mmCIF file of N, CA and C in Angstrom:
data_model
loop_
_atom_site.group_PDB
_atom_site.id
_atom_site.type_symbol
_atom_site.label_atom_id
_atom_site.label_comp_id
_atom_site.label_asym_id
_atom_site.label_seq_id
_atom_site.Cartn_x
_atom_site.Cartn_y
_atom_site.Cartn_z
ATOM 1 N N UNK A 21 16.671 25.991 20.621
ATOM 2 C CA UNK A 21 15.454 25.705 21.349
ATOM 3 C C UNK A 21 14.789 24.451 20.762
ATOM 4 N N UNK A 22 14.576 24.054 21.883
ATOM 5 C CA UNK A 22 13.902 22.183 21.329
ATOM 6 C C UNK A 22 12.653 22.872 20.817
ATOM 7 N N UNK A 23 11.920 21.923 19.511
ATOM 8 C CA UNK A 23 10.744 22.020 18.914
ATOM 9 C C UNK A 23 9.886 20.881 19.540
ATOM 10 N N UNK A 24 10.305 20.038 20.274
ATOM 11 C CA UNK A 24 9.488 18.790 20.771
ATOM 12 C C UNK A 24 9.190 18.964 22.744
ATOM 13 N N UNK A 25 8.388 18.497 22.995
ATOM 14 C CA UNK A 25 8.286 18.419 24.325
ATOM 15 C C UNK A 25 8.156 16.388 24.910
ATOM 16 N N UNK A 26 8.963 16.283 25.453
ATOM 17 C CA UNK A 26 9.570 15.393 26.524
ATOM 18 C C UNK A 26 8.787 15.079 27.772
ATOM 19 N N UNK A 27 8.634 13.477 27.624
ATOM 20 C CA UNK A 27 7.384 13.241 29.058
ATOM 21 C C UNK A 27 8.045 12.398 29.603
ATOM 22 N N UNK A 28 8.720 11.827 30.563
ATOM 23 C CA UNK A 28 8.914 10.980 31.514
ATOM 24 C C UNK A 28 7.654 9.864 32.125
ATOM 25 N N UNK A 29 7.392 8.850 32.028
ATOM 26 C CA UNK A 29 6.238 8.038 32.436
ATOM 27 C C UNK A 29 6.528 7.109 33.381
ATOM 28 N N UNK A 30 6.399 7.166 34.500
ATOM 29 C CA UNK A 30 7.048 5.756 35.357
ATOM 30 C C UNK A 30 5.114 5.138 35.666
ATOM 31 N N UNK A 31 5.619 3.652 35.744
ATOM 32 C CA UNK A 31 4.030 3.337 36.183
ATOM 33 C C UNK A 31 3.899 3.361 37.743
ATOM 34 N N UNK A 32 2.859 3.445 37.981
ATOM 35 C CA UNK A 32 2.567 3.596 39.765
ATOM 36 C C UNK A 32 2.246 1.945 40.235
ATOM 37 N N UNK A 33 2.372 2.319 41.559
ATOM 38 C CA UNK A 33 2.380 0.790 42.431
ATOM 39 C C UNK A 33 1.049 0.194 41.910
ATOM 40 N N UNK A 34 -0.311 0.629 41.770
ATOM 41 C CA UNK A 34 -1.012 0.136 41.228
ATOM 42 C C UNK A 34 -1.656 0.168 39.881
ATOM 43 N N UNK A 35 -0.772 0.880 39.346
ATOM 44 C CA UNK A 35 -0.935 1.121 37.829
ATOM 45 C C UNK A 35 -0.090 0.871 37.167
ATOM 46 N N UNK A 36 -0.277 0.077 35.720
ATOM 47 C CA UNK A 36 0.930 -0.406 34.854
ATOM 48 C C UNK A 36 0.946 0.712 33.405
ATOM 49 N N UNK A 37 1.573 1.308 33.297
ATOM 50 C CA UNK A 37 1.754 2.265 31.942
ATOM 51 C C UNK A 37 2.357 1.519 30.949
ATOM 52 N N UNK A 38 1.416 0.651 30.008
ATOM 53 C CA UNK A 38 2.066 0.000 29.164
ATOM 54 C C UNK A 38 1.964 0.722 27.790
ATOM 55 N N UNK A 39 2.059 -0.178 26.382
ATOM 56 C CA UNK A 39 2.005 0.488 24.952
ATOM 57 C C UNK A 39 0.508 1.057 24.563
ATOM 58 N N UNK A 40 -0.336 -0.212 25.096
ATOM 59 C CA UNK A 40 -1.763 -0.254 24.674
ATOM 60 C C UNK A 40 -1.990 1.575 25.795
ATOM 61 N N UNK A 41 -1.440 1.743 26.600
ATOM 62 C CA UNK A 41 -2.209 3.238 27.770
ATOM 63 C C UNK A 41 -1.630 4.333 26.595
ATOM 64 N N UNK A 42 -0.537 4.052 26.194
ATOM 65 C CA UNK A 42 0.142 5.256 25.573
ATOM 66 C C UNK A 42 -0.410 5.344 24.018
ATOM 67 N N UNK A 43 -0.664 4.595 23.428
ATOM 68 C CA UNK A 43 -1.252 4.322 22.198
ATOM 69 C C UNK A 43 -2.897 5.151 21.966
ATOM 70 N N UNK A 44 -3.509 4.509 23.105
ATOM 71 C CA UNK A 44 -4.611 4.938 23.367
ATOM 72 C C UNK A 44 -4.564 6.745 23.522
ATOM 73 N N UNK A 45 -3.351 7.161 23.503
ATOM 74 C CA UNK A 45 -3.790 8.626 24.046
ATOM 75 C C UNK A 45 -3.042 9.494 22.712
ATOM 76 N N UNK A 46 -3.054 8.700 21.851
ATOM 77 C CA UNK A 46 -2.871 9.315 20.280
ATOM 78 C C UNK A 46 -3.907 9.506 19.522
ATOM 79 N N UNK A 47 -4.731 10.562 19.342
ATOM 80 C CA UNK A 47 -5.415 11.185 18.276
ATOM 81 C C UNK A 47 -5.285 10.667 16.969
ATOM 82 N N UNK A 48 -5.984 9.826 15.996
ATOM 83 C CA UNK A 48 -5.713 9.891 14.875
ATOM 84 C C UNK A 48 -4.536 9.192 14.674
ATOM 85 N N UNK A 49 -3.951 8.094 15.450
ATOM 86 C CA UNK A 49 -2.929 7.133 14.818
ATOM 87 C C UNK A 49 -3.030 6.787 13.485
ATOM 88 N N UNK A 50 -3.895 6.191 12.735
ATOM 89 C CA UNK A 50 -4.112 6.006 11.736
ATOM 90 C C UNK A 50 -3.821 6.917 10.532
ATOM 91 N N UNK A 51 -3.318 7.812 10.690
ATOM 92 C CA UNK A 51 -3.293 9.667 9.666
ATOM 93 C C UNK A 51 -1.583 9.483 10.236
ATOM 94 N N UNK A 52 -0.696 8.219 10.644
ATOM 95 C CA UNK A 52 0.496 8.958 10.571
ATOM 96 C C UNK A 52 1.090 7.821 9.759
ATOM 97 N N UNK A 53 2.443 7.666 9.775
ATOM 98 C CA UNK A 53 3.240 6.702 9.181
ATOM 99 C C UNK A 53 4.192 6.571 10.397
ATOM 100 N N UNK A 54 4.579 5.106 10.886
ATOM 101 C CA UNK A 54 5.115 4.729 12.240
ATOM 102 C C UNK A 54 6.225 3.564 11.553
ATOM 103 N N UNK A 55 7.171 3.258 12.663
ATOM 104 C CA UNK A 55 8.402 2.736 12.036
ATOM 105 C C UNK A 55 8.615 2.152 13.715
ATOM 106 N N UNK A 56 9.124 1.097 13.726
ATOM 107 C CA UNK A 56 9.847 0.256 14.813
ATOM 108 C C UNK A 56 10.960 0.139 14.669
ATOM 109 N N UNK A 57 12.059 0.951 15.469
ATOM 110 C CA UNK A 57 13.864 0.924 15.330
ATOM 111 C C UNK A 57 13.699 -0.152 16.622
ATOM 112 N N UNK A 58 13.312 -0.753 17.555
ATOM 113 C CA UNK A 58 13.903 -1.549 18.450
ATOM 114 C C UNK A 58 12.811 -2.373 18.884
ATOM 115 N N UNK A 59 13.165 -3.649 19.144
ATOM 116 C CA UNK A 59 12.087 -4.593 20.399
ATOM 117 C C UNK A 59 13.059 -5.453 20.889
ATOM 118 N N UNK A 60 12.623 -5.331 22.590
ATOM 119 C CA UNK A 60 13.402 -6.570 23.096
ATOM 120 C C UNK A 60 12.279 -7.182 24.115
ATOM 121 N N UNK A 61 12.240 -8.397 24.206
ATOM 122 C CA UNK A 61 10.876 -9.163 24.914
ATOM 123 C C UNK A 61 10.646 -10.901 24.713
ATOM 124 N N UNK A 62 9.789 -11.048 25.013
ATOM 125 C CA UNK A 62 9.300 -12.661 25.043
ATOM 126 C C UNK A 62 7.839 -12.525 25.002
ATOM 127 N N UNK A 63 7.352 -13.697 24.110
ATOM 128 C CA UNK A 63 6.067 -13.907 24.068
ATOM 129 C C UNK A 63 5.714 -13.880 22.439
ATOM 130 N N UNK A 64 4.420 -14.449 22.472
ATOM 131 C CA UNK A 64 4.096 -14.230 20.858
ATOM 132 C C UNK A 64 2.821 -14.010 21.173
ATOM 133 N N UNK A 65 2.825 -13.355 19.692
ATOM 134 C CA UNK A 65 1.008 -13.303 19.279
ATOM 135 C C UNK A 65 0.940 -13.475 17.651
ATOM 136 N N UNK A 66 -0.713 -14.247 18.251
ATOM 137 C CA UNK A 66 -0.745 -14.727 17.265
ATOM 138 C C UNK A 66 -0.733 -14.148 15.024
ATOM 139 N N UNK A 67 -0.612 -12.816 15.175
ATOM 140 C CA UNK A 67 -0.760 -12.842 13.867
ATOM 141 C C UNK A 67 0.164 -11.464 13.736
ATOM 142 N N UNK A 68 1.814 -11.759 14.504
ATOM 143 C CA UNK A 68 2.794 -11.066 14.529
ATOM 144 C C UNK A 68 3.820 -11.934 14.713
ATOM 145 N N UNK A 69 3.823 -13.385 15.371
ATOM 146 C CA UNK A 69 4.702 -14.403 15.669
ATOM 147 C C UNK A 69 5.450 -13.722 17.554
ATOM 148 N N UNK A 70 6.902 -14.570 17.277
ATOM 149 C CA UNK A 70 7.033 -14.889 18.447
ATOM 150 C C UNK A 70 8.364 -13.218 18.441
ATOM 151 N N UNK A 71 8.253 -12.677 19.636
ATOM 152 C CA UNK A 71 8.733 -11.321 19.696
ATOM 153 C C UNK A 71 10.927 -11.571 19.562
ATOM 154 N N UNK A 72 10.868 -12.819 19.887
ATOM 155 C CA UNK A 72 12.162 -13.689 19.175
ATOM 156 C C UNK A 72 12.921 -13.143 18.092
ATOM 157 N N UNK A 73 11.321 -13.374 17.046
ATOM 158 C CA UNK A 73 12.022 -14.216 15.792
ATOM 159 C C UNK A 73 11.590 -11.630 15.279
ATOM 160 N N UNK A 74 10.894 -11.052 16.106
ATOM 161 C CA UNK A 74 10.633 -10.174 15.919
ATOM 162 C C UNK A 74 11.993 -9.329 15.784
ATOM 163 N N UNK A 75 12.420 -9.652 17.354
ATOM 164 C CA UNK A 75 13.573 -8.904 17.331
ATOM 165 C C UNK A 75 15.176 -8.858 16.200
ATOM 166 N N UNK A 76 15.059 -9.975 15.772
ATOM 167 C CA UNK A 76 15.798 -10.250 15.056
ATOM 168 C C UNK A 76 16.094 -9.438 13.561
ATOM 169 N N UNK A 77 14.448 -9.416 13.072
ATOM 170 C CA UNK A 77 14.056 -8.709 11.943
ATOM 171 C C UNK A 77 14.189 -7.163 12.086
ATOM 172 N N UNK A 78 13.629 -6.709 13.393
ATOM 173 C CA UNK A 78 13.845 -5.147 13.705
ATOM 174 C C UNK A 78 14.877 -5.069 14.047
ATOM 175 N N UNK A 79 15.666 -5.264 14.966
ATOM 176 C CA UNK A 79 16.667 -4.334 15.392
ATOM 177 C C UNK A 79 17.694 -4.576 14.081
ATOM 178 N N UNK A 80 17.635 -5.819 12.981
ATOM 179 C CA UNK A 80 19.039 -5.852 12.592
ATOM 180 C C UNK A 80 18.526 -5.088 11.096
ATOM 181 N N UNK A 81 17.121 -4.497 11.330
ATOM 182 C CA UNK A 81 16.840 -3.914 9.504
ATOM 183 C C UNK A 81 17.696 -2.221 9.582
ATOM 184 N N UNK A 82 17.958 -1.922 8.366
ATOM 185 C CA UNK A 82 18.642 -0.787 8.184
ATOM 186 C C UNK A 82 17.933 0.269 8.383
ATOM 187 N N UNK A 83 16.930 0.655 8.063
ATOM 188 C CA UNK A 83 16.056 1.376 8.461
ATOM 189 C C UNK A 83 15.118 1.163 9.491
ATOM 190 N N UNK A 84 15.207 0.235 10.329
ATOM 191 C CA UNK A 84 13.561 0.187 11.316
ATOM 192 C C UNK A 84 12.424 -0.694 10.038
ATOM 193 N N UNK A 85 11.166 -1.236 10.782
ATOM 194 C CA UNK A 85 10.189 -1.735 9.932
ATOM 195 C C UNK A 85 9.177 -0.693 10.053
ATOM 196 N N UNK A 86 8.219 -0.809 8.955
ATOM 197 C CA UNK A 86 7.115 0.077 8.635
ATOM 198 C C UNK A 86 6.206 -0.676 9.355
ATOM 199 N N UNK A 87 5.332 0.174 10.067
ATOM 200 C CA UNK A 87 4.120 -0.532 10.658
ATOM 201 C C UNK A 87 3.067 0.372 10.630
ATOM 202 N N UNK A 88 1.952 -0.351 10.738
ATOM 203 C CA UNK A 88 0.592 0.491 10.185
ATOM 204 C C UNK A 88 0.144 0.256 11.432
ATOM 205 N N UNK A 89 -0.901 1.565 11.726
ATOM 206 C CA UNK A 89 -1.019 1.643 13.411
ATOM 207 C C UNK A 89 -1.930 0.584 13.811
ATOM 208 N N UNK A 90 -2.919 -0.394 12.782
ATOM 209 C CA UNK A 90 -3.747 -1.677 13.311
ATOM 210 C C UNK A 90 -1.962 -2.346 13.918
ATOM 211 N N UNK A 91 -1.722 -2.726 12.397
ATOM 212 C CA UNK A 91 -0.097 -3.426 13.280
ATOM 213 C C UNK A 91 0.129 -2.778 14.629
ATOM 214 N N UNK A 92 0.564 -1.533 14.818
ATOM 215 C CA UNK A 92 0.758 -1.300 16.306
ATOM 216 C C UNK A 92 0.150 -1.914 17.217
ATOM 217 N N UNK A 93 -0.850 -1.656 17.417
ATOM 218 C CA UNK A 93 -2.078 -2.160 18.385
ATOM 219 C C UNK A 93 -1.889 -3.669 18.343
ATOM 220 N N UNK A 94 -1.426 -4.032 17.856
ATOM 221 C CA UNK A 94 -1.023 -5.891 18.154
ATOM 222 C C UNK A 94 0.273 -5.929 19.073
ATOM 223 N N UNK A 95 1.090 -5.102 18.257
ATOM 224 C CA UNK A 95 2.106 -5.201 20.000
ATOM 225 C C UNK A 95 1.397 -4.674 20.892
ATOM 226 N N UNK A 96 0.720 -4.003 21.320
ATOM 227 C CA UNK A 96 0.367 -3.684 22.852
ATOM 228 C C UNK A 96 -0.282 -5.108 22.894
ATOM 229 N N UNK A 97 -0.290 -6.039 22.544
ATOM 230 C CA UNK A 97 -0.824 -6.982 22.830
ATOM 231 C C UNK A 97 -1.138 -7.911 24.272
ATOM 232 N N UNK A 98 -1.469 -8.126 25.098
ATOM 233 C CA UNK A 98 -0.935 -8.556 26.867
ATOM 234 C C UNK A 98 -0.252 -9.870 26.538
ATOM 235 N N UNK A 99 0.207 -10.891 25.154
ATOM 236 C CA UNK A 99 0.798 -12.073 24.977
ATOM 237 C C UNK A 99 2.380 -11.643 25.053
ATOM 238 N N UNK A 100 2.529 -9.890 24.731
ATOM 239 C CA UNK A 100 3.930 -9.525 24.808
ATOM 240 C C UNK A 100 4.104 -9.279 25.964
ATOM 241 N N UNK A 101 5.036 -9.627 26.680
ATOM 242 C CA UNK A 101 6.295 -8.930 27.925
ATOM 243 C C UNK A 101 7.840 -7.901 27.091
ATOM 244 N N UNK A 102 7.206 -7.062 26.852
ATOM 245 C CA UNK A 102 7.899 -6.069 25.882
ATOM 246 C C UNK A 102 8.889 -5.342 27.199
ATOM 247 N N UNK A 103 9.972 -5.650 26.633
ATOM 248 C CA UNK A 103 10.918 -4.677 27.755
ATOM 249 C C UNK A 103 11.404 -3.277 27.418
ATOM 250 N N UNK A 104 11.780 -3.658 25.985
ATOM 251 C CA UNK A 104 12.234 -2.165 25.491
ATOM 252 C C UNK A 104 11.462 -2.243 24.193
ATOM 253 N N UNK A 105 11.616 -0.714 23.639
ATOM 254 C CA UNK A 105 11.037 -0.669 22.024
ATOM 255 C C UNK A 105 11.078 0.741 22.034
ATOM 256 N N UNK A 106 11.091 1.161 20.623
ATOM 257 C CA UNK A 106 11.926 2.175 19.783
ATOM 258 C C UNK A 106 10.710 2.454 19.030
ATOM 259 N N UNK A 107 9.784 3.627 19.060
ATOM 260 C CA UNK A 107 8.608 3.684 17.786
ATOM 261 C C UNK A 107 8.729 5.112 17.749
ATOM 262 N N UNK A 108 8.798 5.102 16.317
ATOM 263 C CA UNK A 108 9.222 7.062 15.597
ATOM 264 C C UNK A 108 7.791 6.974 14.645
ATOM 265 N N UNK A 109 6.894 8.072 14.537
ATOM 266 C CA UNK A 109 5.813 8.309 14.007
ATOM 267 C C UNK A 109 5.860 9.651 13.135
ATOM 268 N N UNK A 110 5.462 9.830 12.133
ATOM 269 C CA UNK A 110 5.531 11.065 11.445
ATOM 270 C C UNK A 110 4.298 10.930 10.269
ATOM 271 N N UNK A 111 3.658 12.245 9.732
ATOM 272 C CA UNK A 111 2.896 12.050 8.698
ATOM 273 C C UNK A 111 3.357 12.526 7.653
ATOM 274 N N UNK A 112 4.882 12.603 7.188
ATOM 275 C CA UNK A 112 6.177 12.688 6.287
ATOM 276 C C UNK A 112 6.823 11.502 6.866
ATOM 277 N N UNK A 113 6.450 10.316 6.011
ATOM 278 C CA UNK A 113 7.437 8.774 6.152
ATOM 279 C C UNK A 113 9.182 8.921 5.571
ATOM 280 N N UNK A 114 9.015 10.002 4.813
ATOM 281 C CA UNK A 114 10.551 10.159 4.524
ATOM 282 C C UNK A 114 11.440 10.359 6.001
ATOM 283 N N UNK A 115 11.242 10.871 6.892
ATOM 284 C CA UNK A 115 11.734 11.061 8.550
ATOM 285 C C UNK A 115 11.660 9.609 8.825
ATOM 286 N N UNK A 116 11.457 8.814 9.019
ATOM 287 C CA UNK A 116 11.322 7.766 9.531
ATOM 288 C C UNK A 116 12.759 6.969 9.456
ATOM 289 N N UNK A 117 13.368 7.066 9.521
ATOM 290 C CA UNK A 117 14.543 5.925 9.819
ATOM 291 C C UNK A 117 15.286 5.997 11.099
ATOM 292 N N UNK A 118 16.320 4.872 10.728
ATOM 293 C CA UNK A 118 17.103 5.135 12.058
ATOM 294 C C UNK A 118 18.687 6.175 11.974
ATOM 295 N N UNK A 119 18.860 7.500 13.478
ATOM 296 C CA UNK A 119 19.322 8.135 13.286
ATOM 297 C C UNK A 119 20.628 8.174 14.275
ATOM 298 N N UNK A 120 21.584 8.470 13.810
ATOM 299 C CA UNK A 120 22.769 8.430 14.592
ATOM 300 C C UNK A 120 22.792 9.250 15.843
ATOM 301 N N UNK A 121 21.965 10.180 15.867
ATOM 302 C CA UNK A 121 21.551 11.760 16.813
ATOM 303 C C UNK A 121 20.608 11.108 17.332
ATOM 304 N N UNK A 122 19.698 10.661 18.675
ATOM 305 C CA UNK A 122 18.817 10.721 19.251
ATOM 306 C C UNK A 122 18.149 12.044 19.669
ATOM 307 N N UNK A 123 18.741 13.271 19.360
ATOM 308 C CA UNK A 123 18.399 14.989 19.540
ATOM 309 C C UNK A 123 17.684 15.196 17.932
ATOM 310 N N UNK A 124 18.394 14.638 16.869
ATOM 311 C CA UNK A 124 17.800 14.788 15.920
ATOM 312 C C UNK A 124 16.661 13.874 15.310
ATOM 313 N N UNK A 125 16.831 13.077 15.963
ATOM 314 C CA UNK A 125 15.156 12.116 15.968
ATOM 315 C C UNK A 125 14.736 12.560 16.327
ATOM 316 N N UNK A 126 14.713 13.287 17.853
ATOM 317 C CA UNK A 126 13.313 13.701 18.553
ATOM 318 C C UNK A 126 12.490 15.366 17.776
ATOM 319 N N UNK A 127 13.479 15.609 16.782
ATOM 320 C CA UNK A 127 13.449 16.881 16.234
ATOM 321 C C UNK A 127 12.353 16.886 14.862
ATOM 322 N N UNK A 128 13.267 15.936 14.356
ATOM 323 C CA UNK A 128 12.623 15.444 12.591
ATOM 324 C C UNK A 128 11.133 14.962 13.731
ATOM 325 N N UNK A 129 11.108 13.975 14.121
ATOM 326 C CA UNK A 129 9.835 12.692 14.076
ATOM 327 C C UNK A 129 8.980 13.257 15.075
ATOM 328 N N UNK A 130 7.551 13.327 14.576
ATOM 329 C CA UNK A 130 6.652 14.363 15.299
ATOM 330 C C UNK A 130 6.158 13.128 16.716
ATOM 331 N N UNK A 131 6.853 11.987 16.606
ATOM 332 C CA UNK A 131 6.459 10.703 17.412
ATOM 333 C C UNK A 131 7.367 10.190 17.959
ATOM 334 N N UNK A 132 7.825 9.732 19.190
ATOM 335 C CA UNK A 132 9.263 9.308 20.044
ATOM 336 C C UNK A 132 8.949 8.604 20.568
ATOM 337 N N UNK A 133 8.641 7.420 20.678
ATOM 338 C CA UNK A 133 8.256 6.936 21.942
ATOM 339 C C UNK A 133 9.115 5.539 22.432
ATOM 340 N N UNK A 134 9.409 5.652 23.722
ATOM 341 C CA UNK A 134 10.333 4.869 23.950
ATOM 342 C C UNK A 134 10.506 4.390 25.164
ATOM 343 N N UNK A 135 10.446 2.520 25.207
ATOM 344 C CA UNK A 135 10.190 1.596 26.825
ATOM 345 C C UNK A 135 11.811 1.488 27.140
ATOM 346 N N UNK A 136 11.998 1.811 27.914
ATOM 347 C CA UNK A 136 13.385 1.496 28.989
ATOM 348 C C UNK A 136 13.067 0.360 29.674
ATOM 349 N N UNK A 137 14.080 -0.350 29.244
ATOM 350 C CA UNK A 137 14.001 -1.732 30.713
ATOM 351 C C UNK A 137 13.224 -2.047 31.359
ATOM 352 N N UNK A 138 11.684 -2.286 30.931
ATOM 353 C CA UNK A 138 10.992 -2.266 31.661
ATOM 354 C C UNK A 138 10.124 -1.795 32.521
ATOM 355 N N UNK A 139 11.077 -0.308 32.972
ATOM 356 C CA UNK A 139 10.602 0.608 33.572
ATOM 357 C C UNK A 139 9.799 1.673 33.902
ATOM 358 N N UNK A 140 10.268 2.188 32.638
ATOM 359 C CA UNK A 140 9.223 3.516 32.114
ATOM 360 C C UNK A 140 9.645 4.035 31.071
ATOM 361 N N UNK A 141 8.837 4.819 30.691
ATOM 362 C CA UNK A 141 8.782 5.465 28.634
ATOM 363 C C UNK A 141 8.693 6.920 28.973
ATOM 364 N N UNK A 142 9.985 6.726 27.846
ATOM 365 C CA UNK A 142 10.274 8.538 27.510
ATOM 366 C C UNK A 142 9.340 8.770 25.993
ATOM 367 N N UNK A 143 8.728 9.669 25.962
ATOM 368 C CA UNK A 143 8.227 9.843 24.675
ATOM 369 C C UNK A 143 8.701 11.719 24.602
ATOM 370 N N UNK A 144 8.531 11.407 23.323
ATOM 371 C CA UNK A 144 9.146 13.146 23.015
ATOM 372 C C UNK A 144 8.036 13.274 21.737
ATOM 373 N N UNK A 145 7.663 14.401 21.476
ATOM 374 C CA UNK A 145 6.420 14.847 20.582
ATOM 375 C C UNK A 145 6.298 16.294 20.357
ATOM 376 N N UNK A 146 5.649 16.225 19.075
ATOM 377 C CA UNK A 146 5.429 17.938 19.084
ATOM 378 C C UNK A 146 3.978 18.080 18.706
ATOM 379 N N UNK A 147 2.768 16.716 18.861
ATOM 380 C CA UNK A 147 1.766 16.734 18.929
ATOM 381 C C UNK A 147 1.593 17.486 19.892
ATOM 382 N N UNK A 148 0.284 18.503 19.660
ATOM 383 C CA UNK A 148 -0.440 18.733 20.926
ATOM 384 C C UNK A 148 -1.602 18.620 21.296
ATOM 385 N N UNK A 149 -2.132 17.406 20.698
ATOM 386 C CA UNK A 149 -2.424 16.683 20.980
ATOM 387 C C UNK A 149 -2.525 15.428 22.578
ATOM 388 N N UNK A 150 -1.521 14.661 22.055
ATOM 389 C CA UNK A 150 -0.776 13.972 22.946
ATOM 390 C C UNK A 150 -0.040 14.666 23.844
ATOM 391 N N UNK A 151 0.230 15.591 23.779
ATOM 392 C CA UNK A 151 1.124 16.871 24.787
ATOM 393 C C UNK A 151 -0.226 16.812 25.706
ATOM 394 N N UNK A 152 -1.496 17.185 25.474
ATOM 395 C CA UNK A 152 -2.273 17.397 26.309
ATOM 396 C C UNK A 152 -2.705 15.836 27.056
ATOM 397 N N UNK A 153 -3.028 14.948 26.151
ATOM 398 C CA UNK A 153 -3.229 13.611 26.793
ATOM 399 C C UNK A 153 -2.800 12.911 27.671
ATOM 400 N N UNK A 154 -1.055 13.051 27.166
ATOM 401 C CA UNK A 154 -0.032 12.672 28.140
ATOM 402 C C UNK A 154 -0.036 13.114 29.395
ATOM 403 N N UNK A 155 -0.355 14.387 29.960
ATOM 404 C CA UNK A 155 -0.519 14.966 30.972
ATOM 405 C C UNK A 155 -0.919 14.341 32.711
ATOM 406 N N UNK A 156 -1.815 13.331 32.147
ATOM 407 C CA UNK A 156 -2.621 12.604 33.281
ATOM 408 C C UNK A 156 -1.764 11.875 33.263
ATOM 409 N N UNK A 157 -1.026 10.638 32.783
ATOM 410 C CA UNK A 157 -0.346 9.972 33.350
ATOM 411 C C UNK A 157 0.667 10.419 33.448
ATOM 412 N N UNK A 158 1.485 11.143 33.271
ATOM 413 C CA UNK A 158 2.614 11.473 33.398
ATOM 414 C C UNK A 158 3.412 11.859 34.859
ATOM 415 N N UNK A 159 3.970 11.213 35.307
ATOM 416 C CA UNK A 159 4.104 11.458 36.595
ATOM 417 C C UNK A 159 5.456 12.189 36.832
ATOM 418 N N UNK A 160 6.168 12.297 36.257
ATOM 419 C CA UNK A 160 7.289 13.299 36.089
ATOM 420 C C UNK A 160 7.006 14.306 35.504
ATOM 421 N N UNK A 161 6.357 14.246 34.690
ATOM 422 C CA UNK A 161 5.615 15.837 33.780
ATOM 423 C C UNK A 161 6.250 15.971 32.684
ATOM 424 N N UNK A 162 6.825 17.126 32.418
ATOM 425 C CA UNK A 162 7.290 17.770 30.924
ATOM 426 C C UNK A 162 8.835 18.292 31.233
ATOM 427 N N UNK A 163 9.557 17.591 30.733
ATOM 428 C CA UNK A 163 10.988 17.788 30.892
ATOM 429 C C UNK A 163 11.154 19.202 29.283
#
């Protein structure tokens, strides 16, 4: 039996579900320890650089990078066109890396969250917290 619950997010014709909507509906970001396994995109900002020279550093580090949730909140930045990205959150940083199991990430890391192509974000969580937050936008619901 899964310990995490699974949200599907597509954005609507007049609504965009970006990092900054999903970010915003975390309780207490600041009380966790967060890690970036992926970015793919264009654009810079200014006191993160260009999402280029970003990707390069994340996807090819062995573990993912450590980021502190002010850091977060700079990628939701609107200078990024973020297509994909990989963010695992836990308040045990020992969980935090990158895992060969995507079943066992979503298991260990109390935080999943994850942009597809552009499209829409799967996040998986065992906040309930964010279980409840997520709710409103969620337009597929709870897988």
């Amino acid at each position: 039996m899964k310990s995490y619950i699974e949200f599907l997010i597509l954005g609507k014709e007049d609504e965009i579900v970006n990092l900054k909507t999903i970010l915003k509906k975390i309780n207490g970001g600041e009380n966790f320890f967060w890690k970036i396994l992926w970015i793919n995109g264009s654009g810079n900002q200014e006191e993160l650089g260009s999402v280029v020279e970003l990707e390069q550093m994340i996807n090819n580090s062995k573990l993912g990078i450590p980021c502190s949730w002010s850091e977060l909140q700079l990628y939701a930045s609107p200078s990024f066109d973020l297509e994909e990205m990989l963010i695992i959150g836990d308040s045990n940083e020992e969980v935090l890396h990158r895992y060969e199991d995507d079943e066992l990430m979503k298991e260990s890391c109390e935080f999943c969250i994850e942009l597809i192509d552009t499209s829409h974000w799967e996040i998986s969580t065992k906040n309930r917290d964010l279980i409840c937050n997520l709710k409103d936008i969620s337009e597929e619901g709870i897988r």
